[in-house]
PDB file of C-alpha atoms and ligand atoms in Angstrom:
ATOM      1  CA  UNK A   1      -8.915 150.881 297.849  1.00 90.00           C
ATOM      2  CA  UNK A   2      -6.431 152.119 300.414  1.00 94.00           C
ATOM      3  CA  UNK A   3      -7.430 153.388 303.798  1.00 98.00           C
ATOM      4  CA  UNK A   4      -6.306 156.989 304.285  1.00 98.00           C
ATOM      5  CA  UNK A   5      -3.838 157.710 307.089  1.00 98.00           C
ATOM      6  CA  UNK A   6      -5.166 160.926 308.636  1.00 98.00           C
ATOM      7  CA  UNK A   7      -2.002 162.735 309.717  1.00 98.00           C
ATOM      8  CA  UNK A   8      -3.902 165.907 310.502  1.00 98.00           C
ATOM      9  CA  UNK A   9      -6.076 164.186 313.116  1.00 98.00           C
ATOM     10  CA  UNK A  10      -3.137 162.186 314.527  1.00 98.00           C
ATOM     11  CA  UNK A  11      -1.045 165.368 314.838  1.00 98.00           C
ATOM     12  CA  UNK A  12      -3.908 167.168 316.637  1.00 98.00           C
ATOM     13  CA  UNK A  13      -4.128 164.311 319.191  1.00 98.00           C
ATOM     14  CA  UNK A  14      -0.347 164.371 319.659  1.00 98.00           C
ATOM     15  CA  UNK A  15      -0.341 168.160 320.202  1.00 98.00           C
ATOM     16  CA  UNK A  16      -3.169 167.842 322.745  1.00 98.00           C
ATOM     17  CA  UNK A  17      -1.216 165.169 324.664  1.00 98.00           C
ATOM     18  CA  UNK A  18       1.897 167.380 324.634  1.00 98.00           C
ATOM     19  CA  UNK A  19      -0.091 170.417 325.836  1.00 98.00           C
ATOM     20  CA  UNK A  20      -1.554 168.355 328.706  1.00 98.00           C
ATOM     21  CA  UNK A  21       1.949 167.305 329.785  1.00 98.00           C
ATOM     22  CA  UNK A  22       3.333 170.860 329.480  1.00 98.00           C
ATOM     23  CA  UNK A  23       0.473 172.241 331.579  1.00 98.00           C
ATOM     24  CA  UNK A  24       1.627 170.353 334.684  1.00 98.00           C
ATOM     25  CA  UNK A  25       5.373 171.061 334.361  1.00 98.00           C
ATOM     26  CA  UNK A  26       6.965 173.403 336.899  1.00 97.00           C
ATOM     27  CA  UNK A  27       8.675 175.281 334.012  1.00 98.00           C
ATOM     28  CA  UNK A  28       7.827 176.395 330.446  1.00 98.00           C
ATOM     29  CA  UNK A  29       9.651 174.668 327.593  1.00 98.00           C
ATOM     30  CA  UNK A  30      11.061 177.225 325.112  1.00 98.00           C
ATOM     31  CA  UNK A  31      11.674 176.796 321.387  1.00 98.00           C
ATOM     32  CA  UNK A  32      13.787 179.235 319.353  1.00 98.00           C
ATOM     33  CA  UNK A  33      13.330 179.287 315.591  1.00 98.00           C
ATOM     34  CA  UNK A  34      15.839 181.097 313.398  1.00 98.00           C
ATOM     35  CA  UNK A  35      14.778 182.255 309.948  1.00 98.00           C
ATOM     36  CA  UNK A  36      17.305 183.800 307.583  1.00 98.00           C
ATOM     37  CA  UNK A  37      15.975 185.660 304.534  1.00 97.00           C
ATOM     38  CA  UNK A  38      12.417 185.996 303.301  1.00 94.00           C
ATOM     39  CA  UNK A  39      11.552 182.794 301.430  1.00 93.00           C
ATOM     40  CA  UNK A  40       7.712 182.758 301.512  1.00 90.00           C
ATOM     41  CA  UNK A  41       7.375 178.981 302.127  1.00 89.00           C
ATOM     42  CA  UNK A  42       9.840 179.158 305.044  1.00 92.00           C
ATOM     43  CA  UNK A  43       8.025 182.187 306.488  1.00 93.00           C
ATOM     44  CA  UNK A  44       4.773 180.227 306.456  1.00 92.00           C
ATOM     45  CA  UNK A  45       6.385 177.195 308.181  1.00 91.00           C
ATOM     46  CA  UNK A  46       7.952 179.415 310.829  1.00 95.00           C
ATOM     47  CA  UNK A  47       4.679 181.241 311.536  1.00 96.00           C
ATOM     48  CA  UNK A  48       2.880 177.881 311.915  1.00 96.00           C
ATOM     49  CA  UNK A  49       5.585 176.590 314.242  1.00 97.00           C
ATOM     50  CA  UNK A  50       5.375 179.701 316.432  1.00 98.00           C
ATOM     51  CA  UNK A  51       1.574 179.522 316.682  1.00 98.00           C
ATOM     52  CA  UNK A  52       1.475 175.818 317.552  1.00 98.00           C
ATOM     53  CA  UNK A  53       4.318 176.216 320.072  1.00 98.00           C
ATOM     54  CA  UNK A  54       2.310 178.835 321.977  1.00 98.00           C
ATOM     55  CA  UNK A  55      -0.898 176.768 321.676  1.00 98.00           C
ATOM     56  CA  UNK A  56       0.949 173.878 323.344  1.00 98.00           C
ATOM     57  CA  UNK A  57       1.757 176.143 326.312  1.00 98.00           C
ATOM     58  CA  UNK A  58       5.416 176.629 325.404  1.00 98.00           C
ATOM     59  CA  UNK A  59       7.431 179.797 324.844  1.00 98.00           C
ATOM     60  CA  UNK A  60       8.286 180.666 321.251  1.00 98.00           C
ATOM     61  CA  UNK A  61      11.328 182.799 320.390  1.00 98.00           C
ATOM     62  CA  UNK A  62      11.537 183.954 316.790  1.00 97.00           C
ATOM     63  CA  UNK A  63      14.789 185.306 315.372  1.00 98.00           C
ATOM     64  CA  UNK A  64      14.785 186.756 311.880  1.00 97.00           C
ATOM     65  CA  UNK A  65      17.993 187.686 310.108  1.00 98.00           C
ATOM     66  CA  UNK A  66      18.217 189.374 306.704  1.00 97.00           C
ATOM     67  CA  UNK A  67      19.321 187.258 303.713  1.00 97.00           C
ATOM     68  CA  UNK A  68      22.584 189.213 303.676  1.00 97.00           C
ATOM     69  CA  UNK A  69      23.437 188.165 307.262  1.00 98.00           C
ATOM     70  CA  UNK A  70      26.951 186.799 307.620  1.00 98.00           C
ATOM     71  CA  UNK A  71      27.917 183.309 308.701  1.00 98.00           C
ATOM     72  CA  UNK A  72      29.574 184.858 311.782  1.00 98.00           C
ATOM     73  CA  UNK A  73      26.345 186.663 312.797  1.00 98.00           C
ATOM     74  CA  UNK A  74      24.347 183.463 312.457  1.00 98.00           C
ATOM     75  CA  UNK A  75      26.898 181.447 314.454  1.00 98.00           C
ATOM     76  CA  UNK A  76      26.915 184.140 317.121  1.00 98.00           C
ATOM     77  CA  UNK A  77      23.116 183.951 317.428  1.00 98.00           C
ATOM     78  CA  UNK A  78      23.201 180.148 317.748  1.00 98.00           C
ATOM     79  CA  UNK A  79      25.837 180.407 320.500  1.00 98.00           C
ATOM     80  CA  UNK A  80      23.713 182.920 322.422  1.00 98.00           C
ATOM     81  CA  UNK A  81      20.708 180.590 322.159  1.00 98.00           C
ATOM     82  CA  UNK A  82      22.871 177.677 323.370  1.00 98.00           C
ATOM     83  CA  UNK A  83      23.697 179.712 326.479  1.00 98.00           C
ATOM     84  CA  UNK A  84      20.122 180.897 327.180  1.00 98.00           C
ATOM     85  CA  UNK A  85      18.471 178.720 329.876  1.00 98.00           C
ATOM     86  CA  UNK A  86      14.948 179.748 328.711  1.00 98.00           C
ATOM     87  CA  UNK A  87      15.646 178.162 325.306  1.00 98.00           C
ATOM     88  CA  UNK A  88      15.431 174.356 325.361  1.00 98.00           C
ATOM     89  CA  UNK A  89      15.194 173.786 321.599  1.00 99.00           C
ATOM     90  CA  UNK A  90      16.853 175.509 318.634  1.00 98.00           C
ATOM     91  CA  UNK A  91      15.724 175.131 315.034  1.00 98.00           C
ATOM     92  CA  UNK A  92      17.467 176.915 312.171  1.00 98.00           C
ATOM     93  CA  UNK A  93      15.077 176.870 309.227  1.00 97.00           C
ATOM     94  CA  UNK A  94      16.612 175.236 306.150  1.00 95.00           C
ATOM     95  CA  UNK A  95      17.568 175.817 303.392  1.00 93.00           C
ATOM     96  CA  UNK A  96      19.773 178.814 304.225  1.00 97.00           C
ATOM     97  CA  UNK A  97      20.248 181.434 301.525  1.00 96.00           C
ATOM     98  CA  UNK A  98      23.639 181.104 299.785  1.00 96.00           C
ATOM     99  CA  UNK A  99      26.474 181.516 300.605  1.00 97.00           C
ATOM    100  CA  UNK A 100      25.600 180.564 304.206  1.00 97.00           C
ATOM    101  CA  UNK A 101      26.872 177.077 305.083  1.00 97.00           C
ATOM    102  CA  UNK A 102      24.272 174.955 306.886  1.00 97.00           C
ATOM    103  CA  UNK A 103      26.722 172.265 308.055  1.00 97.00           C
ATOM    104  CA  UNK A 104      28.749 174.677 310.189  1.00 98.00           C
ATOM    105  CA  UNK A 105      25.608 176.258 311.654  1.00 98.00           C
ATOM    106  CA  UNK A 106      24.101 172.874 312.571  1.00 98.00           C
ATOM    107  CA  UNK A 107      27.406 171.831 314.137  1.00 98.00           C
ATOM    108  CA  UNK A 108      27.254 174.909 316.396  1.00 98.00           C
ATOM    109  CA  UNK A 109      23.897 173.867 317.956  1.00 98.00           C
ATOM    110  CA  UNK A 110      24.216 172.155 321.357  1.00 98.00           C
ATOM    111  CA  UNK A 111      23.180 168.520 320.807  1.00 98.00           C
ATOM    112  CA  UNK A 112      20.829 168.686 323.815  1.00 98.00           C
ATOM    113  CA  UNK A 113      18.955 171.634 322.173  1.00 98.00           C
ATOM    114  CA  UNK A 114      19.056 170.135 318.650  1.00 98.00           C
ATOM    115  CA  UNK A 115      15.304 169.503 318.270  1.00 98.00           C
ATOM    116  CA  UNK A 116      15.804 168.901 314.527  1.00 98.00           C
ATOM    117  CA  UNK A 117      18.079 165.935 315.334  1.00 98.00           C
ATOM    118  CA  UNK A 118      20.549 167.072 312.700  1.00 98.00           C
ATOM    119  CA  UNK A 119      23.808 167.341 314.653  1.00 98.00           C
ATOM    120  CA  UNK A 120      26.414 164.628 314.221  1.00 98.00           C
ATOM    121  CA  UNK A 121      25.860 163.619 317.865  1.00 98.00           C
ATOM    122  CA  UNK A 122      22.125 163.006 317.436  1.00 98.00           C
ATOM    123  CA  UNK A 123      22.539 161.371 313.990  1.00 98.00           C
ATOM    124  CA  UNK A 124      25.196 159.104 315.532  1.00 98.00           C
ATOM    125  CA  UNK A 125      22.950 158.306 318.481  1.00 98.00           C
ATOM    126  CA  UNK A 126      20.170 157.284 316.088  1.00 98.00           C
ATOM    127  CA  UNK A 127      22.551 155.199 313.973  1.00 98.00           C
ATOM    128  CA  UNK A 128      23.911 153.354 317.018  1.00 98.00           C
ATOM    129  CA  UNK A 129      20.549 152.875 318.748  1.00 96.00           C
ATOM    130  CA  UNK A 130      21.167 155.268 321.646  1.00 97.00           C
ATOM    131  CA  UNK A 131      18.427 157.614 322.897  1.00 97.00           C
ATOM    132  CA  UNK A 132      18.631 161.088 321.361  1.00 98.00           C
ATOM    133  CA  UNK A 133      16.647 163.705 319.476  1.00 98.00           C
ATOM    134  CA  UNK A 134      15.288 162.264 316.210  1.00 98.00           C
ATOM    135  CA  UNK A 135      14.521 164.421 313.129  1.00 98.00           C
ATOM    136  CA  UNK A 136      10.866 165.504 313.172  1.00 98.00           C
ATOM    137  CA  UNK A 137       9.566 164.390 309.769  1.00 98.00           C
ATOM    138  CA  UNK A 138      11.064 160.875 310.071  1.00 98.00           C
ATOM    139  CA  UNK A 139       9.634 160.576 313.586  1.00 98.00           C
ATOM    140  CA  UNK A 140       6.231 161.620 312.208  1.00 98.00           C
ATOM    141  CA  UNK A 141       6.449 158.960 309.476  1.00 98.00           C
ATOM    142  CA  UNK A 142       7.265 156.287 312.041  1.00 98.00           C
ATOM    143  CA  UNK A 143       4.408 157.254 314.380  1.00 98.00           C
ATOM    144  CA  UNK A 144       1.931 157.064 311.489  1.00 98.00           C
ATOM    145  CA  UNK A 145       3.289 153.673 310.402  1.00 98.00           C
ATOM    146  CA  UNK A 146       3.130 152.335 313.972  1.00 98.00           C
ATOM    147  CA  UNK A 147      -0.523 153.333 314.099  1.00 97.00           C
ATOM    148  CA  UNK A 148      -1.468 151.247 311.041  1.00 97.00           C
ATOM    149  CA  UNK A 149       1.188 148.485 311.171  1.00 97.00           C
ATOM    150  CA  UNK A 150       1.767 147.584 314.822  1.00 92.00           C
ATOM    151  CA  UNK A 151       4.001 144.679 313.710  1.00 94.00           C
ATOM    152  CA  UNK A 152       6.584 145.846 311.193  1.00 97.00           C
ATOM    153  CA  UNK A 153       9.274 143.239 311.877  1.00 98.00           C
ATOM    154  CA  UNK A 154      10.443 141.551 308.678  1.00 98.00           C
ATOM    155  CA  UNK A 155       8.619 143.974 306.358  1.00 98.00           C
ATOM    156  CA  UNK A 156      10.558 145.157 303.334  1.00 98.00           C
ATOM    157  CA  UNK A 157      10.703 148.950 303.546  1.00 99.00           C
ATOM    158  CA  UNK A 158      11.865 150.940 300.548  1.00 99.00           C
ATOM    159  CA  UNK A 159      12.784 154.569 301.267  1.00 99.00           C
ATOM    160  CA  UNK A 160      13.234 156.841 298.234  1.00 98.00           C
ATOM    161  CA  UNK A 161      15.583 159.723 299.053  1.00 98.00           C
ATOM    162  CA  UNK A 162      18.850 159.796 301.003  1.00 98.00           C
ATOM    163  CA  UNK A 163      18.815 163.230 302.656  1.00 97.00           C
ATOM    164  CA  UNK A 164      20.096 163.744 306.194  1.00 96.00           C
ATOM    165  CA  UNK A 165      16.781 165.455 307.025  1.00 96.00           C
ATOM    166  CA  UNK A 166      14.468 162.600 305.953  1.00 98.00           C
ATOM    167  CA  UNK A 167      15.720 159.579 303.966  1.00 98.00           C
ATOM    168  CA  UNK A 168      18.641 158.443 306.119  1.00 98.00           C
ATOM    169  CA  UNK A 169      16.900 158.884 309.507  1.00 98.00           C
ATOM    170  CA  UNK A 170      13.677 157.223 308.253  1.00 98.00           C
ATOM    171  CA  UNK A 171      15.784 154.247 307.154  1.00 98.00           C
ATOM    172  CA  UNK A 172      17.436 154.085 310.597  1.00 98.00           C
ATOM    173  CA  UNK A 173      14.088 154.183 312.406  1.00 98.00           C
ATOM    174  CA  UNK A 174      12.637 151.414 310.224  1.00 98.00           C
ATOM    175  CA  UNK A 175      15.750 149.313 310.783  1.00 98.00           C
ATOM    176  CA  UNK A 176      15.261 149.747 314.551  1.00 98.00           C
ATOM    177  CA  UNK A 177      11.741 148.323 314.058  1.00 98.00           C
ATOM    178  CA  UNK A 178      13.328 145.242 312.403  1.00 98.00           C
ATOM    179  CA  UNK A 179      12.297 146.095 308.849  1.00 98.00           C
ATOM    180  CA  UNK A 180      14.526 145.029 305.960  1.00 98.00           C
ATOM    181  CA  UNK A 181      15.393 148.457 304.594  1.00 98.00           C
ATOM    182  CA  UNK A 182      16.425 149.487 301.094  1.00 98.00           C
ATOM    183  CA  UNK A 183      17.514 153.110 300.713  1.00 98.00           C
ATOM    184  CA  UNK A 184      16.860 154.117 297.092  1.00 98.00           C
ATOM    185  CA  UNK A 185      17.903 157.346 295.376  1.00 97.00           C
ATOM    186  CA  UNK A 186      18.257 159.077 292.022  1.00 95.00           C
ATOM    187  CA  UNK A 187      20.896 156.568 290.808  1.00 97.00           C
ATOM    188  CA  UNK A 188      18.962 153.427 291.829  1.00 98.00           C
ATOM    189  CA  UNK A 189      18.380 151.026 288.929  1.00 98.00           C
ATOM    190  CA  UNK A 190      14.840 149.892 288.144  1.00 98.00           C
ATOM    191  CA  UNK A 191      13.234 151.982 290.877  1.00 98.00           C
ATOM    192  CA  UNK A 192       9.669 150.965 289.856  1.00 98.00           C
ATOM    193  CA  UNK A 193      10.607 147.266 290.127  1.00 98.00           C
ATOM    194  CA  UNK A 194      12.219 147.828 293.532  1.00 98.00           C
ATOM    195  CA  UNK A 195       9.215 149.761 294.840  1.00 98.00           C
ATOM    196  CA  UNK A 196       6.888 146.935 293.761  1.00 98.00           C
ATOM    197  CA  UNK A 197       8.669 144.728 296.348  1.00 98.00           C
ATOM    198  CA  UNK A 198       7.976 147.153 299.198  1.00 98.00           C
ATOM    199  CA  UNK A 199       5.554 146.345 302.030  1.00 98.00           C
ATOM    200  CA  UNK A 200       6.313 149.875 303.273  1.00 99.00           C
ATOM    201  CA  UNK A 201       7.107 152.586 300.736  1.00 99.00           C
ATOM    202  CA  UNK A 202       8.359 155.973 301.941  1.00 99.00           C
ATOM    203  CA  UNK A 203       8.671 158.582 299.176  1.00 98.00           C
ATOM    204  CA  UNK A 204      10.970 161.487 300.078  1.00 98.00           C
ATOM    205  CA  UNK A 205      12.526 162.358 296.743  1.00 97.00           C
ATOM    206  CA  UNK A 206      11.101 165.854 296.235  1.00 97.00           C
ATOM    207  CA  UNK A 207       9.753 164.955 292.770  1.00 98.00           C
ATOM    208  CA  UNK A 208       6.082 165.681 292.173  1.00 98.00           C
ATOM    209  CA  UNK A 209       3.969 162.539 291.635  1.00 98.00           C
ATOM    210  CA  UNK A 210       6.999 160.426 290.717  1.00 98.00           C
ATOM    211  CA  UNK A 211       5.634 157.208 292.266  1.00 98.00           C
ATOM    212  CA  UNK A 212       2.861 155.798 290.082  1.00 98.00           C
ATOM    213  CA  UNK A 213       0.174 153.268 290.994  1.00 98.00           C
ATOM    214  CA  UNK A 214       1.949 150.481 289.120  1.00 98.00           C
ATOM    215  CA  UNK A 215       5.043 150.984 291.345  1.00 98.00           C
ATOM    216  CA  UNK A 216       3.007 150.046 294.431  1.00 98.00           C
ATOM    217  CA  UNK A 217       2.712 146.496 295.795  1.00 98.00           C
ATOM    218  CA  UNK A 218      -0.960 145.670 296.421  1.00 98.00           C
ATOM    219  CA  UNK A 219      -1.750 146.255 300.104  1.00 98.00           C
ATOM    220  CA  UNK A 220       1.457 148.224 300.847  1.00 98.00           C
ATOM    221  CA  UNK A 221       1.603 151.114 303.319  1.00 98.00           C
ATOM    222  CA  UNK A 222       2.604 154.232 301.381  1.00 98.00           C
ATOM    223  CA  UNK A 223       3.994 157.253 303.230  1.00 99.00           C
ATOM    224  CA  UNK A 224       4.302 160.352 301.058  1.00 98.00           C
ATOM    225  CA  UNK A 225       6.737 162.928 302.442  1.00 98.00           C
ATOM    226  CA  UNK A 226       6.655 165.155 299.335  1.00 97.00           C
ATOM    227  CA  UNK A 227       5.201 168.660 299.399  1.00 95.00           C
ATOM    228  CA  UNK A 228       5.410 170.045 295.865  1.00 95.00           C
ATOM    229  CA  UNK A 229       3.657 173.097 294.484  1.00 92.00           C
ATOM    230  CA  UNK A 230       2.629 172.542 290.863  1.00 94.00           C
ATOM    231  CA  UNK A 231       0.488 174.528 288.445  1.00 91.00           C
ATOM    232  CA  UNK A 232      -3.074 173.197 288.489  1.00 86.00           C
ATOM    233  CA  UNK A 233      -6.208 173.980 286.532  1.00 83.00           C
ATOM    234  CA  UNK A 234      -6.578 177.647 285.504  1.00 84.00           C
ATOM    235  CA  UNK A 235      -2.984 178.306 286.588  1.00 83.00           C
ATOM    236  CA  UNK A 236      -3.863 177.880 290.279  1.00 88.00           C
ATOM    237  CA  UNK A 237      -1.062 176.342 292.374  1.00 89.00           C
ATOM    238  CA  UNK A 238      -1.853 172.868 293.673  1.00 93.00           C
ATOM    239  CA  UNK A 239      -0.039 170.895 296.378  1.00 94.00           C
ATOM    240  CA  UNK A 240       0.990 167.352 295.410  1.00 97.00           C
ATOM    241  CA  UNK A 241       3.184 164.725 296.998  1.00 98.00           C
ATOM    242  CA  UNK A 242       5.907 162.509 295.547  1.00 98.00           C
ATOM    243  CA  UNK A 243       3.224 159.853 294.963  1.00 98.00           C
ATOM    244  CA  UNK A 244       0.544 160.056 292.288  1.00 98.00           C
ATOM    245  CA  UNK A 245      -2.343 159.668 294.730  1.00 98.00           C
ATOM    246  CA  UNK A 246      -5.092 158.914 292.174  1.00 98.00           C
ATOM    247  CA  UNK A 247      -3.276 155.877 290.748  1.00 98.00           C
ATOM    248  CA  UNK A 248      -1.602 154.688 293.987  1.00 98.00           C
ATOM    249  CA  UNK A 249      -4.609 154.810 296.345  1.00 98.00           C
ATOM    250  CA  UNK A 250      -6.568 152.006 294.612  1.00 98.00           C
ATOM    251  CA  UNK A 251      -3.531 149.671 294.935  1.00 98.00           C
ATOM    252  CA  UNK A 252      -2.115 150.518 298.373  1.00 98.00           C
ATOM    253  CA  UNK A 253      -3.427 149.173 301.678  1.00 98.00           C
ATOM    254  CA  UNK A 254      -2.734 152.428 303.482  1.00 98.00           C
ATOM    255  CA  UNK A 255      -1.719 155.823 302.124  1.00 98.00           C
ATOM    256  CA  UNK A 256      -1.025 159.321 303.451  1.00 98.00           C
ATOM    257  CA  UNK A 257      -2.668 162.198 301.565  1.00 98.00           C
ATOM    258  CA  UNK A 258      -0.960 165.483 300.620  1.00 98.00           C
ATOM    259  CA  UNK A 259      -1.820 167.783 302.256  1.00 97.00           C
ATOM    260  CA  UNK A 260      -2.983 166.339 305.594  1.00 98.00           C
ATOM    261  CA  UNK A 261      -0.630 163.353 305.897  1.00 98.00           C
ATOM    262  CA  UNK A 262       2.996 163.639 307.005  1.00 98.00           C
ATOM    263  CA  UNK A 263       3.068 167.460 306.891  1.00 97.00           C
ATOM    264  CA  UNK A 264       1.125 168.170 310.117  1.00 97.00           C
ATOM    265  CA  UNK A 265       3.155 165.501 311.945  1.00 98.00           C
ATOM    266  CA  UNK A 266       6.417 167.410 311.480  1.00 97.00           C
ATOM    267  CA  UNK A 267       5.485 170.331 313.757  1.00 97.00           C
ATOM    268  CA  UNK A 268       3.780 168.024 316.273  1.00 98.00           C
ATOM    269  CA  UNK A 269       7.028 166.024 316.502  1.00 98.00           C
ATOM    270  CA  UNK A 270       9.018 169.251 316.822  1.00 98.00           C
ATOM    271  CA  UNK A 271       6.917 170.099 319.889  1.00 98.00           C
ATOM    272  CA  UNK A 272       7.441 166.597 321.226  1.00 98.00           C
ATOM    273  CA  UNK A 273      11.227 166.948 320.779  1.00 98.00           C
ATOM    274  CA  UNK A 274      11.144 170.350 322.477  1.00 98.00           C
ATOM    275  CA  UNK A 275       9.308 168.847 325.453  1.00 98.00           C
ATOM    276  CA  UNK A 276      11.816 165.960 325.621  1.00 98.00           C
ATOM    277  CA  UNK A 277      14.782 168.356 325.368  1.00 98.00           C
ATOM    278  CA  UNK A 278      13.307 170.655 328.042  1.00 98.00           C
ATOM    279  CA  UNK A 279      12.702 167.818 330.505  1.00 98.00           C
ATOM    280  CA  UNK A 280      16.252 166.497 329.971  1.00 98.00           C
ATOM    281  CA  UNK A 281      17.817 169.938 330.443  1.00 98.00           C
ATOM    282  CA  UNK A 282      15.797 170.793 333.534  1.00 96.00           C
ATOM    283  CA  UNK A 283      16.613 167.382 335.068  1.00 95.00           C
ATOM    284  CA  UNK A 284      20.336 167.944 334.386  1.00 94.00           C
ATOM    285  CA  UNK A 285      20.092 171.416 335.960  1.00 87.00           C
ATOM    286  CA  UNK A 286      18.765 169.962 339.230  1.00 81.00           C
ATOM    287  CA  UNK A 287      22.010 168.018 339.564  1.00 72.00           C
ATOM    288  CA  UNK A 288      24.218 171.039 338.868  1.00 76.00           C
ATOM    289  CA  UNK A 289      26.211 172.727 341.653  1.00 74.00           C
ATOM    290  CA  UNK A 290      24.563 176.071 342.492  1.00 65.00           C
TER     291      UNK A 290
HETATM  292  N1  LIG B 301      12.905 173.021 306.211  1.00 78.37           N
HETATM  293  C1  LIG B 301      11.930 172.156 305.824  1.00 78.37           C
HETATM  294  N2  LIG B 301      11.747 171.203 306.765  1.00 78.37           N
HETATM  295  C2  LIG B 301      12.612 171.465 307.760  1.00 78.37           C
HETATM  296  C3  LIG B 301      12.868 170.848 309.023  1.00 78.37           C
HETATM  297  O1  LIG B 301      12.292 169.836 309.412  1.00 78.37           O
HETATM  298  N3  LIG B 301      13.835 171.444 309.762  1.00 78.37           N
HETATM  299  C4  LIG B 301      14.504 172.545 309.353  1.00 78.37           C
HETATM  300  N4  LIG B 301      15.446 173.043 310.154  1.00 78.37           N
HETATM  301  N5  LIG B 301      14.285 173.141 308.206  1.00 78.37           N
HETATM  302  C5  LIG B 301      13.334 172.612 307.418  1.00 78.37           C
END
């Protein structure tokens, strides 16, 4: 039976360490979150981010735009946040309501304030092994894996999902830790057979309970990034991951639950990125001509 990786407890320890570091800084790190429209799941994420930002001793700036906001309005807001010295991190909540184009909005964020790690500069830094801001969920996955597998070199890691937000950066991080990485996706042939070869299996496909117990190599570390709302007993909504926990847990060596696994790590890593971005920006400011 797998040991459970307690992301909730790990994230609480990480937030406490961040708060302790913030408390002794001569300035307050500031995080701006932009929410366009009124998607209920996004509203909940944004409210949680704001609360945890303040709890960590940082300033939280919330900007809400109506779903009918124009691309130009959104770009204008991002440019104002880029220019605001109290704002060290900018996060534009995704997905944006159509027809807004996320790529152009992300490209407008200053790379040094890009706490989501989504700009081409930060993605390129990650891909080439330079220091930069790393996307939060992938960073959370890596921290959890490092906790249970201190020596990952040579492990075969299979990542299911090729998004810019999760799959691709997780693959880059595992490659940096000397794993042999296979990036699988919806067109991969014999996905169950491939997964059975994985010492580390990261499921980020967005498909409820897709990974079954007989896809898991005995003893593997399984990281479930999925957060899917499905109808449960008596029509009550239930949260499940991309892994069928009941069948996978008896086979795996380590497994993250949903909820309480990767999810809480995302915001903790966002706070960590905001702290990193703030320290970098304040250090650069010291060197600026008055
Ligand atoms: N929507 C769901 N997760 C994320 C995230 O990590 N960053 C952003 N910007 N939007 C999201």
